[in-house]
mmCIF file of C-alpha atoms and ligand atoms in Angstrom:
data_model
loop_
_atom_site.group_PDB
_atom_site.id
_atom_site.type_symbol
_atom_site.label_atom_id
_atom_site.label_comp_id
_atom_site.label_asym_id
_atom_site.label_seq_id
_atom_site.Cartn_x
_atom_site.Cartn_y
_atom_site.Cartn_z
ATOM 1 C CA UNK A 260 15.539 -13.947 -10.018
ATOM 2 C CA UNK A 261 15.645 -17.407 -8.610
ATOM 3 C CA UNK A 262 12.762 -19.180 -6.836
ATOM 4 C CA UNK A 263 12.034 -16.876 -3.925
ATOM 5 C CA UNK A 264 9.177 -15.735 -1.661
ATOM 6 C CA UNK A 265 9.315 -12.116 -0.353
ATOM 7 C CA UNK A 266 7.263 -10.233 2.092
ATOM 8 C CA UNK A 267 6.642 -6.560 1.524
ATOM 9 C CA UNK A 268 5.758 -3.926 4.061
ATOM 10 C CA UNK A 269 4.423 -0.435 3.373
ATOM 11 C CA UNK A 270 3.472 2.188 6.020
ATOM 12 C CA UNK A 271 4.765 5.544 4.649
ATOM 13 C CA UNK A 272 1.501 7.456 4.591
ATOM 14 C CA UNK A 273 -2.065 6.429 5.545
ATOM 15 C CA UNK A 274 -2.239 2.877 4.268
ATOM 16 C CA UNK A 275 -1.007 -0.044 6.397
ATOM 17 C CA UNK A 276 -0.023 -2.686 3.804
ATOM 18 C CA UNK A 277 1.594 -6.089 3.641
ATOM 19 C CA UNK A 278 2.018 -8.445 0.654
ATOM 20 C CA UNK A 279 3.613 -11.741 -0.339
ATOM 21 C CA UNK A 280 5.194 -12.214 -3.720
ATOM 22 C CA UNK A 281 6.634 -15.383 -5.289
ATOM 23 C CA UNK A 282 9.199 -15.159 -8.136
ATOM 24 C CA UNK A 283 10.334 -18.092 -10.211
ATOM 25 C CA UNK A 284 12.352 -18.074 -13.435
ATOM 26 C CA UNK A 285 12.093 -14.314 -13.736
ATOM 27 C CA UNK A 286 8.344 -14.143 -13.344
ATOM 28 C CA UNK A 287 6.901 -12.585 -10.215
ATOM 29 C CA UNK A 288 3.333 -13.310 -9.004
ATOM 30 C CA UNK A 289 1.507 -11.499 -6.217
ATOM 31 C CA UNK A 290 0.197 -14.125 -3.754
ATOM 32 C CA UNK A 291 -1.486 -11.629 -1.479
ATOM 33 C CA UNK A 292 -1.754 -7.868 -1.042
ATOM 34 C CA UNK A 293 -3.449 -6.486 2.039
ATOM 35 C CA UNK A 294 -4.152 -2.722 2.313
ATOM 36 C CA UNK A 295 -5.824 -1.348 5.451
ATOM 37 C CA UNK A 296 -6.658 2.341 4.853
ATOM 38 C CA UNK A 297 -7.027 4.889 7.665
ATOM 39 C CA UNK A 298 -9.436 7.329 5.983
ATOM 40 C CA UNK A 299 -11.868 7.177 8.830
ATOM 41 C CA UNK A 300 -9.219 8.049 11.392
ATOM 42 C CA UNK A 301 -8.262 11.244 9.674
ATOM 43 C CA UNK A 302 -11.607 12.309 8.322
ATOM 44 C CA UNK A 303 -12.223 14.990 10.883
ATOM 45 C CA UNK A 304 -8.953 16.689 10.329
ATOM 46 C CA UNK A 305 -8.908 17.573 6.653
ATOM 47 C CA UNK A 306 -5.687 15.692 6.004
ATOM 48 C CA UNK A 307 -3.469 12.972 7.339
ATOM 49 C CA UNK A 308 -2.374 13.516 10.995
ATOM 50 C CA UNK A 309 1.152 12.052 11.199
ATOM 51 C CA UNK A 310 0.897 11.070 14.970
ATOM 52 C CA UNK A 311 -2.452 9.232 14.357
ATOM 53 C CA UNK A 312 -1.088 7.575 11.285
ATOM 54 C CA UNK A 313 2.086 6.352 13.120
ATOM 55 C CA UNK A 314 0.041 4.939 16.034
ATOM 56 C CA UNK A 315 -2.352 3.137 13.635
ATOM 57 C CA UNK A 316 0.526 1.625 11.660
ATOM 58 C CA UNK A 317 2.207 0.396 14.891
ATOM 59 C CA UNK A 318 -1.091 -1.158 16.007
ATOM 60 C CA UNK A 319 -2.180 -2.717 12.642
ATOM 61 C CA UNK A 320 1.055 -3.716 10.827
ATOM 62 C CA UNK A 321 1.538 -7.101 12.512
ATOM 63 C CA UNK A 322 -2.208 -7.949 11.785
ATOM 64 C CA UNK A 323 -1.719 -6.875 8.197
ATOM 65 C CA UNK A 324 1.360 -9.160 7.885
ATOM 66 C CA UNK A 325 -0.465 -12.123 9.497
ATOM 67 C CA UNK A 326 -3.387 -11.551 7.044
ATOM 68 C CA UNK A 327 -1.072 -11.289 4.016
ATOM 69 C CA UNK A 328 0.618 -14.584 5.051
ATOM 70 C CA UNK A 329 -2.704 -16.269 5.557
ATOM 71 C CA UNK A 330 -4.110 -15.082 2.226
ATOM 72 C CA UNK A 331 -0.987 -16.328 0.497
ATOM 73 C CA UNK A 332 -1.426 -19.655 2.294
ATOM 74 C CA UNK A 333 2.046 -19.424 3.695
ATOM 75 C CA UNK A 334 3.946 -18.782 6.966
ATOM 76 C CA UNK A 335 6.909 -16.833 7.982
ATOM 77 C CA UNK A 336 9.014 -20.037 7.772
ATOM 78 C CA UNK A 337 8.613 -19.995 4.003
ATOM 79 C CA UNK A 338 9.581 -16.327 3.577
ATOM 80 C CA UNK A 339 13.094 -15.849 2.059
ATOM 81 C CA UNK A 340 13.434 -12.110 2.410
ATOM 82 C CA UNK A 341 11.567 -9.005 3.544
ATOM 83 C CA UNK A 342 11.318 -5.588 1.731
ATOM 84 C CA UNK A 343 10.167 -2.574 3.574
ATOM 85 C CA UNK A 344 9.481 1.066 2.666
ATOM 86 C CA UNK A 345 12.345 2.997 4.314
ATOM 87 C CA UNK A 346 11.207 6.428 3.017
ATOM 88 C CA UNK A 347 10.263 8.986 1.861
ATOM 89 C CA UNK A 348 7.138 9.493 3.952
ATOM 90 C CA UNK A 349 5.700 10.416 7.363
ATOM 91 C CA UNK A 350 8.505 9.408 9.598
ATOM 92 C CA UNK A 351 6.537 7.746 12.440
ATOM 93 C CA UNK A 352 4.919 5.346 10.005
ATOM 94 C CA UNK A 353 8.148 4.608 8.122
ATOM 95 C CA UNK A 354 9.835 3.802 11.453
ATOM 96 C CA UNK A 355 7.082 1.446 12.372
ATOM 97 C CA UNK A 356 7.511 -0.514 9.108
ATOM 98 C CA UNK A 357 11.314 -0.593 9.252
ATOM 99 C CA UNK A 358 11.233 -1.886 12.941
ATOM 100 C CA UNK A 359 8.748 -4.707 11.910
ATOM 101 C CA UNK A 360 11.098 -5.613 9.125
ATOM 102 C CA UNK A 361 14.121 -5.629 11.278
ATOM 103 C CA UNK A 362 12.354 -7.825 13.881
ATOM 104 C CA UNK A 363 11.298 -10.395 11.240
ATOM 105 C CA UNK A 364 14.777 -10.334 9.470
ATOM 106 C CA UNK A 365 16.581 -10.832 12.809
ATOM 107 C CA UNK A 366 14.190 -13.502 14.196
ATOM 108 C CA UNK A 367 14.125 -15.481 10.919
ATOM 109 C CA UNK A 368 17.722 -14.882 9.868
ATOM 110 C CA UNK A 369 16.615 -13.602 6.383
ATOM 111 C CA UNK A 370 17.755 -10.756 4.235
ATOM 112 C CA UNK A 371 16.096 -7.329 4.489
ATOM 113 C CA UNK A 372 15.867 -4.686 1.784
ATOM 114 C CA UNK A 373 15.002 -1.083 2.578
ATOM 115 C CA UNK A 374 13.072 0.179 -0.477
ATOM 116 C CA UNK A 375 12.318 3.712 -1.696
ATOM 117 C CA UNK A 376 8.446 4.116 -1.834
ATOM 118 C CA UNK A 377 8.749 5.959 -5.129
ATOM 119 C CA UNK A 378 10.894 3.088 -6.627
ATOM 120 C CA UNK A 379 7.939 0.686 -5.672
ATOM 121 C CA UNK A 380 5.519 2.935 -7.685
ATOM 122 C CA UNK A 381 7.997 3.338 -10.553
ATOM 123 C CA UNK A 382 8.780 -0.347 -10.935
ATOM 124 C CA UNK A 383 5.158 -1.606 -10.855
ATOM 125 C CA UNK A 384 4.735 -1.550 -14.671
ATOM 126 C CA UNK A 385 7.305 -4.343 -14.751
ATOM 127 C CA UNK A 386 5.491 -6.387 -12.341
ATOM 128 C CA UNK A 387 2.096 -5.966 -14.125
ATOM 129 C CA UNK A 388 3.112 -5.656 -17.749
ATOM 130 C CA UNK A 389 6.748 -6.618 -18.037
ATOM 131 C CA UNK A 390 7.714 -3.263 -19.419
ATOM 132 C CA UNK A 391 11.420 -3.196 -20.340
ATOM 133 C CA UNK A 392 13.901 -0.406 -19.323
ATOM 134 C CA UNK A 393 14.016 2.356 -20.082
ATOM 135 C CA UNK A 394 10.531 3.753 -19.813
ATOM 136 C CA UNK A 395 8.902 7.028 -18.842
ATOM 137 C CA UNK A 396 6.886 7.071 -15.545
ATOM 138 C CA UNK A 397 4.454 9.752 -14.557
ATOM 139 C CA UNK A 398 3.726 9.408 -10.918
ATOM 140 C CA UNK A 399 0.465 11.271 -9.972
ATOM 141 C CA UNK A 400 -1.069 10.817 -6.539
ATOM 142 C CA UNK A 401 -2.190 12.742 -3.481
ATOM 143 C CA UNK A 402 1.408 13.070 -2.386
ATOM 144 C CA UNK A 403 3.587 12.635 -5.433
ATOM 145 C CA UNK A 404 3.923 14.226 -8.874
ATOM 146 C CA UNK A 405 7.030 13.629 -11.015
ATOM 147 C CA UNK A 406 8.348 12.468 -14.333
ATOM 148 C CA UNK A 407 10.988 9.696 -14.051
ATOM 149 C CA UNK A 408 12.977 7.887 -16.767
ATOM 150 C CA UNK A 409 13.295 4.442 -15.208
ATOM 151 C CA UNK A 410 16.539 2.953 -16.418
ATOM 152 C CA UNK A 411 17.105 0.071 -13.967
ATOM 153 C CA UNK A 412 15.869 -1.248 -10.596
ATOM 154 C CA UNK A 413 17.934 1.500 -8.857
ATOM 155 C CA UNK A 414 18.475 3.972 -11.692
ATOM 156 C CA UNK A 415 16.037 6.821 -12.049
ATOM 157 C CA UNK A 416 16.343 10.141 -13.899
ATOM 158 C CA UNK A 417 13.932 12.799 -12.587
ATOM 159 C CA UNK A 418 12.887 15.161 -15.392
ATOM 160 C CA UNK A 419 10.649 17.437 -13.229
ATOM 161 C CA UNK A 420 7.681 17.510 -10.990
ATOM 162 C CA UNK A 421 5.421 19.690 -8.926
ATOM 163 C CA UNK A 422 6.886 22.615 -7.225
ATOM 164 C CA UNK A 423 3.969 22.870 -4.779
ATOM 165 C CA UNK A 424 0.860 20.685 -4.455
ATOM 166 C CA UNK A 425 0.505 17.211 -5.992
ATOM 167 C CA UNK A 426 -2.478 16.923 -8.351
ATOM 168 C CA UNK A 427 -4.456 14.683 -6.075
ATOM 169 C CA UNK A 428 -3.930 17.099 -3.202
ATOM 170 C CA UNK A 429 -5.289 19.845 -5.534
ATOM 171 C CA UNK A 430 -8.325 17.712 -6.524
ATOM 172 C CA UNK A 431 -8.985 17.095 -2.761
ATOM 173 C CA UNK A 432 -8.707 20.827 -1.885
ATOM 174 C CA UNK A 433 -10.845 21.971 -4.796
ATOM 175 C CA UNK A 434 -13.569 19.416 -3.830
ATOM 176 C CA UNK A 435 -13.586 20.852 -0.398
ATOM 177 C CA UNK A 436 -13.925 24.436 -1.796
ATOM 178 C CA UNK A 437 -16.916 23.228 -3.843
ATOM 179 C CA UNK A 438 -18.534 21.357 -0.908
ATOM 180 C CA UNK A 439 -17.963 18.057 -2.644
ATOM 181 C CA UNK A 440 -17.121 14.785 -0.872
ATOM 182 C CA UNK A 441 -13.603 13.400 -0.090
ATOM 183 C CA UNK A 442 -11.556 11.992 -1.719
ATOM 184 C CA UNK A 443 -11.953 14.814 -4.095
ATOM 185 C CA UNK A 444 -10.685 13.261 -7.264
ATOM 186 C CA UNK A 445 -13.607 10.939 -7.943
ATOM 187 C CA UNK A 446 -16.094 13.512 -6.709
ATOM 188 C CA UNK A 447 -14.739 16.228 -9.091
ATOM 189 C CA UNK A 448 -14.584 13.729 -12.017
ATOM 190 C CA UNK A 449 -18.258 12.685 -11.478
ATOM 191 C CA UNK A 450 -19.428 16.302 -11.186
ATOM 192 C CA UNK A 451 -17.507 17.457 -14.153
ATOM 193 C CA UNK A 452 -19.479 15.331 -16.581
ATOM 194 C CA UNK A 453 -22.399 17.778 -16.213
ATOM 195 C CA UNK A 454 -20.224 20.867 -16.374
ATOM 196 C CA UNK A 455 -19.075 23.413 -18.994
ATOM 197 C CA UNK A 456 -15.224 23.388 -18.774
ATOM 198 C CA UNK A 457 -15.121 26.645 -20.754
ATOM 199 C CA UNK A 458 -17.341 28.875 -18.552
ATOM 200 C CA UNK A 459 -14.517 30.091 -16.275
ATOM 201 C CA UNK A 460 -11.001 31.242 -17.421
ATOM 202 C CA UNK A 461 -8.656 29.083 -15.216
ATOM 203 C CA UNK A 462 -4.842 29.239 -15.553
ATOM 204 C CA UNK A 463 -2.537 26.551 -16.945
ATOM 205 C CA UNK A 464 0.343 27.157 -14.568
ATOM 206 C CA UNK A 465 3.997 26.940 -15.764
ATOM 207 C CA UNK A 466 3.170 26.116 -19.372
ATOM 208 C CA UNK A 467 5.034 29.271 -20.294
ATOM 209 C CA UNK A 468 8.093 27.959 -18.600
ATOM 210 C CA UNK A 469 10.384 25.449 -20.445
ATOM 211 C CA UNK A 470 10.902 21.967 -18.853
ATOM 212 C CA UNK A 471 8.633 19.471 -17.055
ATOM 213 C CA UNK A 472 8.067 21.210 -13.649
ATOM 214 C CA UNK A 473 4.430 21.756 -12.771
ATOM 215 C CA UNK A 474 2.381 23.774 -10.130
ATOM 216 C CA UNK A 475 -1.169 23.247 -9.030
ATOM 217 C CA UNK A 476 -1.499 25.510 -6.060
ATOM 218 C CA UNK A 477 -2.323 28.671 -8.039
ATOM 219 C CA UNK A 478 -4.983 26.747 -9.979
ATOM 220 C CA UNK A 479 -6.641 25.845 -6.724
ATOM 221 C CA UNK A 480 -6.533 29.499 -5.606
ATOM 222 C CA UNK A 481 -8.076 30.530 -8.956
ATOM 223 C CA UNK A 482 -11.013 28.196 -8.290
ATOM 224 C CA UNK A 483 -11.319 29.701 -4.794
ATOM 225 C CA UNK A 484 -11.539 33.227 -6.309
ATOM 226 C CA UNK A 485 -14.204 32.247 -8.854
ATOM 227 C CA UNK A 486 -16.158 30.489 -6.174
ATOM 228 C CA UNK A 487 -15.987 33.497 -3.896
ATOM 229 C CA UNK A 488 -17.136 35.773 -6.602
ATOM 230 C CA UNK A 489 -20.154 33.588 -7.258
ATOM 231 C CA UNK A 490 -21.029 33.412 -3.641
ATOM 232 C CA UNK A 491 -20.726 37.242 -3.255
ATOM 233 C CA UNK A 492 -23.670 37.501 -5.612
ATOM 234 C CA UNK A 493 -25.689 34.580 -4.437
ATOM 235 C CA UNK A 494 -25.251 30.863 -3.649
ATOM 236 C CA UNK A 495 -23.158 28.246 -5.405
ATOM 237 C CA UNK A 496 -25.572 26.383 -7.662
ATOM 238 C CA UNK A 497 -25.260 22.776 -8.779
ATOM 239 C CA UNK A 498 -24.438 24.192 -12.291
ATOM 240 C CA UNK A 499 -21.700 26.414 -10.803
ATOM 241 C CA UNK A 500 -20.202 23.436 -8.982
ATOM 242 C CA UNK A 501 -20.239 21.310 -12.086
ATOM 243 C CA UNK A 502 -18.680 24.096 -14.213
ATOM 244 C CA UNK A 503 -15.944 24.781 -11.795
ATOM 245 C CA UNK A 504 -15.176 21.126 -11.365
ATOM 246 C CA UNK A 505 -15.071 20.640 -15.153
ATOM 247 C CA UNK A 506 -12.907 23.788 -15.599
ATOM 248 C CA UNK A 507 -10.446 22.704 -12.931
ATOM 249 C CA UNK A 508 -10.135 19.155 -14.300
ATOM 250 C CA UNK A 509 -9.611 20.484 -17.842
ATOM 251 C CA UNK A 510 -6.843 22.756 -16.623
ATOM 252 C CA UNK A 511 -5.114 19.769 -14.821
ATOM 253 C CA UNK A 512 -5.510 17.655 -17.984
ATOM 254 C CA UNK A 513 -3.983 20.341 -20.158
ATOM 255 C CA UNK A 514 -0.959 20.826 -17.890
ATOM 256 C CA UNK A 515 -0.346 17.121 -17.485
ATOM 257 C CA UNK A 516 -0.691 16.484 -21.190
ATOM 258 C CA UNK A 517 1.654 19.338 -22.273
ATOM 259 C CA UNK A 518 4.305 18.452 -19.631
ATOM 260 C CA UNK A 519 4.090 14.737 -20.606
ATOM 261 C CA UNK A 520 4.703 15.679 -24.287
ATOM 262 C CA UNK A 521 7.872 17.419 -23.208
ATOM 263 C CA UNK A 522 9.021 14.615 -20.955
ATOM 264 C CA UNK A 523 8.328 12.144 -23.763
ATOM 265 C CA UNK A 524 10.545 14.181 -26.050
ATOM 266 C CA UNK A 525 13.435 13.934 -23.620
ATOM 267 C CA UNK A 526 12.859 10.226 -23.039
ATOM 268 C CA UNK A 527 12.511 9.420 -26.792
ATOM 269 C CA UNK A 528 15.936 10.990 -27.490
ATOM 270 C CA UNK A 529 17.317 7.931 -25.704
ATOM 271 C CA UNK A 530 15.938 5.911 -28.675
ATOM 272 C CA UNK A 531 14.327 3.107 -26.477
ATOM 273 C CA UNK A 532 13.510 -0.128 -28.380
ATOM 274 C CA UNK A 533 9.952 -0.319 -26.955
ATOM 275 C CA UNK A 534 8.949 3.218 -26.105
ATOM 276 C CA UNK A 535 6.534 3.276 -23.251
ATOM 277 C CA UNK A 536 4.678 5.894 -21.091
ATOM 278 C CA UNK A 537 3.550 4.520 -17.740
ATOM 279 C CA UNK A 538 1.443 6.130 -14.989
ATOM 280 C CA UNK A 539 1.047 5.267 -11.268
ATOM 281 C CA UNK A 540 -0.792 6.894 -8.401
ATOM 282 C CA UNK A 541 -4.454 7.390 -7.582
ATOM 283 C CA UNK A 542 -4.981 10.327 -9.964
ATOM 284 C CA UNK A 543 -4.201 7.958 -12.875
ATOM 285 C CA UNK A 544 -7.751 6.594 -12.168
ATOM 286 C CA UNK A 545 -9.157 9.760 -13.695
ATOM 287 C CA UNK A 546 -10.623 8.986 -17.190
ATOM 288 C CA UNK A 547 -10.127 12.426 -18.612
ATOM 289 C CA UNK A 548 -6.448 12.312 -17.630
ATOM 290 C CA UNK A 549 -6.010 8.758 -18.922
ATOM 291 C CA UNK A 550 -7.638 9.572 -22.201
ATOM 292 C CA UNK A 551 -5.341 12.676 -22.690
ATOM 293 C CA UNK A 552 -2.193 10.698 -21.765
ATOM 294 C CA UNK A 553 -3.193 7.798 -24.074
ATOM 295 C CA UNK A 554 -3.422 10.256 -26.956
ATOM 296 C CA UNK A 555 -0.149 12.004 -26.070
ATOM 297 C CA UNK A 556 1.612 8.626 -25.983
ATOM 298 C CA UNK A 557 0.092 7.603 -29.289
ATOM 299 C CA UNK A 558 1.081 10.857 -30.849
ATOM 300 C CA UNK A 559 4.670 10.208 -29.872
ATOM 301 C CA UNK A 560 4.619 6.573 -30.969
ATOM 302 C CA UNK A 561 4.805 5.245 -27.408
ATOM 303 C CA UNK A 562 2.868 2.521 -25.685
ATOM 304 C CA UNK A 563 0.663 3.653 -22.732
ATOM 305 C CA UNK A 564 0.621 1.406 -19.617
ATOM 306 C CA UNK A 565 -1.515 1.990 -16.502
ATOM 307 C CA UNK A 566 -1.335 -0.840 -13.944
ATOM 308 C CA UNK A 567 -4.637 -1.906 -12.313
ATOM 309 C CA UNK A 568 -5.691 0.675 -9.733
ATOM 310 C CA UNK A 569 -5.033 -1.602 -6.750
ATOM 311 C CA UNK A 570 -1.347 -1.695 -7.712
ATOM 312 C CA UNK A 571 -1.297 1.958 -8.832
ATOM 313 C CA UNK A 572 -2.235 3.291 -5.383
ATOM 314 C CA UNK A 573 -0.224 2.654 -2.205
ATOM 315 C CA UNK A 574 0.332 -1.062 -1.595
ATOM 316 C CA UNK A 575 3.041 -3.465 -0.344
ATOM 317 C CA UNK A 576 3.235 -5.690 -3.410
ATOM 318 C CA UNK A 577 5.098 -2.899 -5.182
ATOM 319 C CA UNK A 578 7.531 -2.721 -2.293
ATOM 320 C CA UNK A 579 8.165 -6.525 -2.384
ATOM 321 C CA UNK A 580 8.594 -6.305 -6.106
ATOM 322 C CA UNK A 581 11.092 -3.471 -5.906
ATOM 323 C CA UNK A 582 13.027 -5.445 -3.254
ATOM 324 C CA UNK A 583 13.030 -8.449 -5.633
ATOM 325 C CA UNK A 584 14.368 -6.354 -8.523
ATOM 326 C CA UNK A 585 17.026 -4.653 -6.386
ATOM 327 C CA UNK A 586 18.358 -8.052 -5.174
ATOM 328 C CA UNK A 587 19.917 -8.300 -8.608
ATOM 329 C CA UNK A 588 21.780 -4.992 -8.287
ATOM 330 C CA UNK A 589 22.843 -4.759 -4.623
ATOM 331 C CA UNK A 590 23.210 -6.626 -1.353
ATOM 332 C CA UNK A 591 20.706 -6.466 1.510
ATOM 333 C CA UNK A 592 20.610 -3.771 4.198
ATOM 334 C CA UNK A 593 21.797 -4.536 7.677
ATOM 335 C CA UNK A 594 20.132 -3.765 11.003
ATOM 336 C CA UNK A 595 21.440 -0.187 10.818
ATOM 337 C CA UNK A 596 18.861 0.584 8.034
ATOM 338 C CA UNK A 597 17.377 4.073 8.762
ATOM 339 C CA UNK A 598 13.926 5.426 8.024
ATOM 340 C CA UNK A 599 14.198 8.481 5.826
ATOM 341 C CA UNK A 600 11.576 11.199 5.678
ATOM 342 C CA UNK A 601 13.062 12.545 2.460
ATOM 343 C CA UNK A 602 14.734 10.310 -0.113
ATOM 344 C CA UNK A 603 15.013 11.615 -3.686
ATOM 345 C CA UNK A 604 15.120 8.800 -6.183
ATOM 346 C CA UNK A 605 17.501 10.718 -8.441
ATOM 347 C CA UNK A 606 20.430 11.780 -6.225
ATOM 348 C CA UNK A 607 21.512 14.299 -8.946
ATOM 349 C CA UNK A 608 18.155 16.148 -9.123
ATOM 350 C CA UNK A 609 17.823 19.274 -6.958
ATOM 351 C CA UNK A 610 16.119 18.637 -3.589
ATOM 352 C CA UNK A 611 12.491 19.765 -3.518
ATOM 353 C CA UNK A 612 11.356 22.047 -0.797
ATOM 354 C CA UNK A 613 8.071 22.003 0.899
ATOM 355 C CA UNK A 614 5.789 19.405 2.309
ATOM 356 C CA UNK A 615 2.196 18.330 1.268
ATOM 357 C CA UNK A 616 -0.590 17.276 3.480
ATOM 358 C CA UNK A 617 0.443 13.737 2.861
ATOM 359 C CA UNK A 618 4.062 14.381 3.952
ATOM 360 C CA UNK A 619 7.385 15.276 2.400
ATOM 361 C CA UNK A 620 7.649 15.342 -1.401
ATOM 362 C CA UNK A 621 10.808 13.688 -2.611
HETATM 363 O O1 KG4 B 136 -2.108 7.050 -4.806
HETATM 364 P P1 KG4 B 136 -3.247 7.446 -3.878
HETATM 365 O O2 KG4 B 136 -4.272 6.407 -3.512
HETATM 366 O O3 KG4 B 136 -2.701 7.806 -2.417
HETATM 367 C C1 KG4 B 136 -1.676 8.719 -2.082
HETATM 368 O O4 KG4 B 136 -1.580 9.809 -2.639
HETATM 369 O O5 KG4 B 136 -0.904 8.278 -1.218
HETATM 370 O O6 KG4 B 136 -3.957 8.704 -4.408
HETATM 371 C C2 KG4 B 136 -4.986 9.340 -3.755
HETATM 372 C C3 KG4 B 136 -5.209 10.593 -4.514
HETATM 373 C C4 KG4 B 136 -6.318 11.467 -3.852
HETATM 374 O O7 KG4 B 136 -5.863 12.714 -3.743
HETATM 375 C C5 KG4 B 136 -7.584 11.306 -4.719
HETATM 376 O O8 KG4 B 136 -8.351 12.497 -4.713
HETATM 377 C C6 KG4 B 136 -6.908 11.150 -6.103
HETATM 378 O O9 KG4 B 136 -5.795 10.241 -5.787
HETATM 379 N N1 KG4 B 136 -7.799 10.408 -7.012
HETATM 380 C C7 KG4 B 136 -8.237 11.055 -8.170
HETATM 381 C C8 KG4 B 136 -9.215 10.110 -8.718
HETATM 382 N N2 KG4 B 136 -9.341 9.003 -7.989
HETATM 383 C C9 KG4 B 136 -8.446 9.203 -6.875
HETATM 384 N N3 KG4 B 136 -7.989 12.200 -8.761
HETATM 385 C C10 KG4 B 136 -8.592 12.500 -9.841
HETATM 386 N N4 KG4 B 136 -9.552 11.755 -10.437
HETATM 387 C C11 KG4 B 136 -9.845 10.518 -9.913
HETATM 388 N N5 KG4 B 136 -10.840 9.757 -10.501
HETATM 389 ZN ZN1 ZN B 137 2.528 6.458 -2.968
#
């Protein structure tokens, strides 16, 4: 990586983001990272509405870019390259980002890199902690859930992932069932402190099946059944809420911990010099999950790395950084770059079916 300043653009879900990164002598520094959420716009609909998201990105992206340049105390004249999320995600938003990047690349005569959103998440531990390849990444957010062995800037091996809901999506849905606030993850975590996780028998889906695939949809339905049974005989008390929240969270923790143990075994067979388990995504904010993963990593003799939350959740600094890393392995994209609603990181892994409330799962 020579001396280079790169602009990143992210608009694949419900965050409009732009960032400026500077790299010199192999070290990258985030000069600015602007993230404009759209939570308010979607609040009445119980999920992200793709058309509303696309329109908001189209309206806000140039403002986010201007703000990112200003916060970095630079201008477009000083930008050497632009990296943009070209998928996977909600297609209207991705198109909006790609068109902005093409406009800037053409007007300024600079290189453009179309980046896979998941590669952005997966490479972040190198930006924040300089983690060497290969490392194991668990991506857990409202839209994604998968284990990846990250072998290079563009080399990923997918070991497994959810076959239905992402964990964050399950946290959000369960919070709604329990009449807790959104986003559901923090609400369930807070409520679970007062709860008895052992009061209800909730399933640990797919633990009886070999491999690293996961499922969270049946767990959510099990919470619904328990809630309905309680409401048939009275009202849902604060204690019921806390016990269901604690029981649900404990089940997610057990599933993630056991599947991580299995993924670590596959990864450690590669005999990495500096074994490392990394996490990214909003669900990684959960302390019970973090604690369990820290223990699992320690038990396997691996380091545990969780980037700061602002770089764990959707942002454009990770996209700029992935573009920067990929410059070393490939040439830039041309103006024929397409926006891709689906884009699996590991071309050899079987395609996943189904689409969550936050868009297609890769
Ligand atoms: O990565 P993220 O900000 O956005 C996308 O998924 O695109 O993740 C958001 C998800 C939400 O589903 C939210 O409920 C979940 O992360 N989340 C949590 C916690 N904080 C956020 N889940 C469990 N525990 C938390 N403390
Ligand atoms: Zn994401």
